[in-house]
XYZ file of C-alpha atoms in Angstrom:
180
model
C 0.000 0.000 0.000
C 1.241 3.075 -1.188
C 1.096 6.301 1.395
C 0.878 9.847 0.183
C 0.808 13.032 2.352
C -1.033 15.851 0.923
C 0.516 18.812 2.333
C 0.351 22.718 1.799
C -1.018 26.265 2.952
C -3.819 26.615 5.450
C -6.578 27.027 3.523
C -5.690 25.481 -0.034
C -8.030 22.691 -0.419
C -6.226 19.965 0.986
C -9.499 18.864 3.198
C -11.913 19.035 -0.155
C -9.155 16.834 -1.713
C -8.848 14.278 0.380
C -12.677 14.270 0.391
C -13.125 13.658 -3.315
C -10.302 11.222 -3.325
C -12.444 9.088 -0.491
C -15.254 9.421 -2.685
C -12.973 7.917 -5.713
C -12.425 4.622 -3.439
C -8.764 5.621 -2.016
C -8.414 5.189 1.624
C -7.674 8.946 3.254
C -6.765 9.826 7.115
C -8.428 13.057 8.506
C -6.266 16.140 9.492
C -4.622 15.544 13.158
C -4.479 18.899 14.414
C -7.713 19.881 13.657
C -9.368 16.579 15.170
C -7.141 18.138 18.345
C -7.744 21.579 17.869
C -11.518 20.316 17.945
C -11.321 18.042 20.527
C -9.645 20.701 22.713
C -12.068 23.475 21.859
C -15.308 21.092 22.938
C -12.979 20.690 26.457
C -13.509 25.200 26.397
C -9.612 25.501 25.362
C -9.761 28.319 23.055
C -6.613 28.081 21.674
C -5.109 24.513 22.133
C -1.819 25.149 19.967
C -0.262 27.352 22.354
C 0.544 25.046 24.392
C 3.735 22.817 23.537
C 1.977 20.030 24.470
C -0.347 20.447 21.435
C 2.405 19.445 19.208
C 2.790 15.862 20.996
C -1.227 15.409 21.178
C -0.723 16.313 17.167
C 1.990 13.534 16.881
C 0.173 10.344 19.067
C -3.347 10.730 16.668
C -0.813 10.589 13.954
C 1.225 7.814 14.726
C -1.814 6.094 15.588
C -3.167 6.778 11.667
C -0.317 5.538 10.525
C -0.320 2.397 12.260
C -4.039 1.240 11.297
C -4.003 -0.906 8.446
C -5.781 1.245 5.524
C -9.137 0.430 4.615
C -8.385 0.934 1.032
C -9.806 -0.432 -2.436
C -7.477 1.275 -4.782
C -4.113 0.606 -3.597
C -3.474 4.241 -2.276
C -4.032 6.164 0.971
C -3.660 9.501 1.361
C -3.242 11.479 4.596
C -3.842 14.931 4.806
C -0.497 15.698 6.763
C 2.394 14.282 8.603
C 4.797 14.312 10.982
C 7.039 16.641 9.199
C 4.216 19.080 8.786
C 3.655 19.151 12.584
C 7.686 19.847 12.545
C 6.604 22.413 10.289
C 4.035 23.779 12.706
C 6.215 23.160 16.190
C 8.646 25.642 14.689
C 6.046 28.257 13.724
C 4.248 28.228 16.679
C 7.810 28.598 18.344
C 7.482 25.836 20.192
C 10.745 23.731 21.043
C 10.977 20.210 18.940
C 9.638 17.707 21.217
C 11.500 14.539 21.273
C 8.059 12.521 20.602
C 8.188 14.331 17.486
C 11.517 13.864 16.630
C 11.514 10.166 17.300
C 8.061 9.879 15.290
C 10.073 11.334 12.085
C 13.000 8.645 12.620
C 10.484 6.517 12.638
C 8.544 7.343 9.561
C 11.677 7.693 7.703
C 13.491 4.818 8.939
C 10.240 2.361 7.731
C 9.315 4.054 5.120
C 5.854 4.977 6.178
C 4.986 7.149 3.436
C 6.085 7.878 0.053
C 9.496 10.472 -0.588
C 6.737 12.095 -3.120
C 4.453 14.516 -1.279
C 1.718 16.270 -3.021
C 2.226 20.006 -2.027
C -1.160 21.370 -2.446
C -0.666 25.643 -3.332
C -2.508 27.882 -1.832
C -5.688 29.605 -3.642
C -4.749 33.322 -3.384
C -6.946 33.648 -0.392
C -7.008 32.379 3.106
C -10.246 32.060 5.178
C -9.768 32.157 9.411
C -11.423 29.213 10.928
C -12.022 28.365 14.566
C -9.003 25.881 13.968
C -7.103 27.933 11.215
C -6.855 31.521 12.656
C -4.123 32.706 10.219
C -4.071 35.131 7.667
C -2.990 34.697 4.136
C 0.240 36.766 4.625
C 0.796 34.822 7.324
C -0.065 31.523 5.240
C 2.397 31.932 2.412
C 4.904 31.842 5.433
C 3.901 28.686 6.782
C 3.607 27.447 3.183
C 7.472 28.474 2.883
C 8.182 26.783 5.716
C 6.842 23.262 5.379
C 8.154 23.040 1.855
C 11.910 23.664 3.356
C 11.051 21.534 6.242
C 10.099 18.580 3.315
C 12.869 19.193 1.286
C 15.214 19.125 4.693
C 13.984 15.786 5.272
C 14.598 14.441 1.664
C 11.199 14.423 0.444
C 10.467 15.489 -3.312
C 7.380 18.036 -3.649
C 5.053 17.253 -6.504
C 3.299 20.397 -7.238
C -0.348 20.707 -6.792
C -1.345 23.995 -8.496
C -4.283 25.993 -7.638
C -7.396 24.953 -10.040
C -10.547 23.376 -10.006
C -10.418 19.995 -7.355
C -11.083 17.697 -10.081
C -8.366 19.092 -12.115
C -5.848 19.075 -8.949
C -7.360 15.495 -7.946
C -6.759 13.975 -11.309
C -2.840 15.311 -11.327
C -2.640 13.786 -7.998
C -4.000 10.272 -9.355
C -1.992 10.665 -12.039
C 1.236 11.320 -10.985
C 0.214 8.325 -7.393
C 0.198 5.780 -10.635
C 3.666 7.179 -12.570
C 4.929 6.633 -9.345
């Protein structure tokens, strides 16, 4: 079973993605840090990530993902982030790198959990504030800076997703899931 990590801006469709390919038959894992941020919220935490803990709450629902076997029919699962993206996040938020973190990434890299290809989904032109994604597009195109240096840092290979209609962007991600 091949893994894929759909990765990219707050905001750039990754979620409606992920939905369509479910639809399609491909086996997908949710978001982790918005299932926390939500979880967290319904608790009366308003803002969950500012706490360094967050980032280890982020990385147990992910390891946990990872470890199911996929309920696929297509030979493909695709998780809407990783690991490295909660790297990504930790060193946003300014929050120290946890050593649950770092010894999740050894371990996704070491066995291989997901693909070196990583579909890097780009941001609309627009960003829209959530109650779990309270950032601004300014502020978005910086994160989306980051996590493509944290990929490439880890030896991963971003595979463009451009901005378009989510067919378009789904069938380039099908596409380019069987060249690989």
């Amino acid at each position: 079973m091949k893994r894929y990590i759909l990765t990219g801006t707050p905001g750039s469709g990754k979620t409606t993605i992920l939905h369509r390919l479910a639809t399609l038959g491909h086996a997908t894992v949710e978001e982790a840090a918005t299932a926390v941020i939500a979880a967290e919220q319904a608790r009366g935490e308003d803002e969950p990530w500012t706490r360094p803990s967050f980032i280890d709450q982020i990385v147990a629902v992910q390891r946990r993902a990872s470890l199911l076997p996929p309920a696929a029919r297509r030979g493909w699962q695709f998780f809407d982030r990783s690991p490295i993206c909660t790297h990504a996040l930790s060193t946003f938020a300014g929050h120290p790198i946890s050593p649950a973190l770092s010894a999740e990434i050894e371990r996704i890299i070491r066995e291989g959990v997901y693909e070196r290809d990583v579909f890097f989904v780009r941001n609309l032109g627009f960003c829209e504030p959530t109650a779990a994604r309270r950032i601004g597009f300014e502020e978005s195109l910086v994160f989306e800076r980051l996590h493509e240096e944290t990929y490439r840092a880890f030896g991963y290979r971003i595979v463009d997703v451009p901005a378009g209609p989510v067919d378009g962007r789904v069938a380039a991600i099908e596409a380019a899931a069987g060249a690989a």
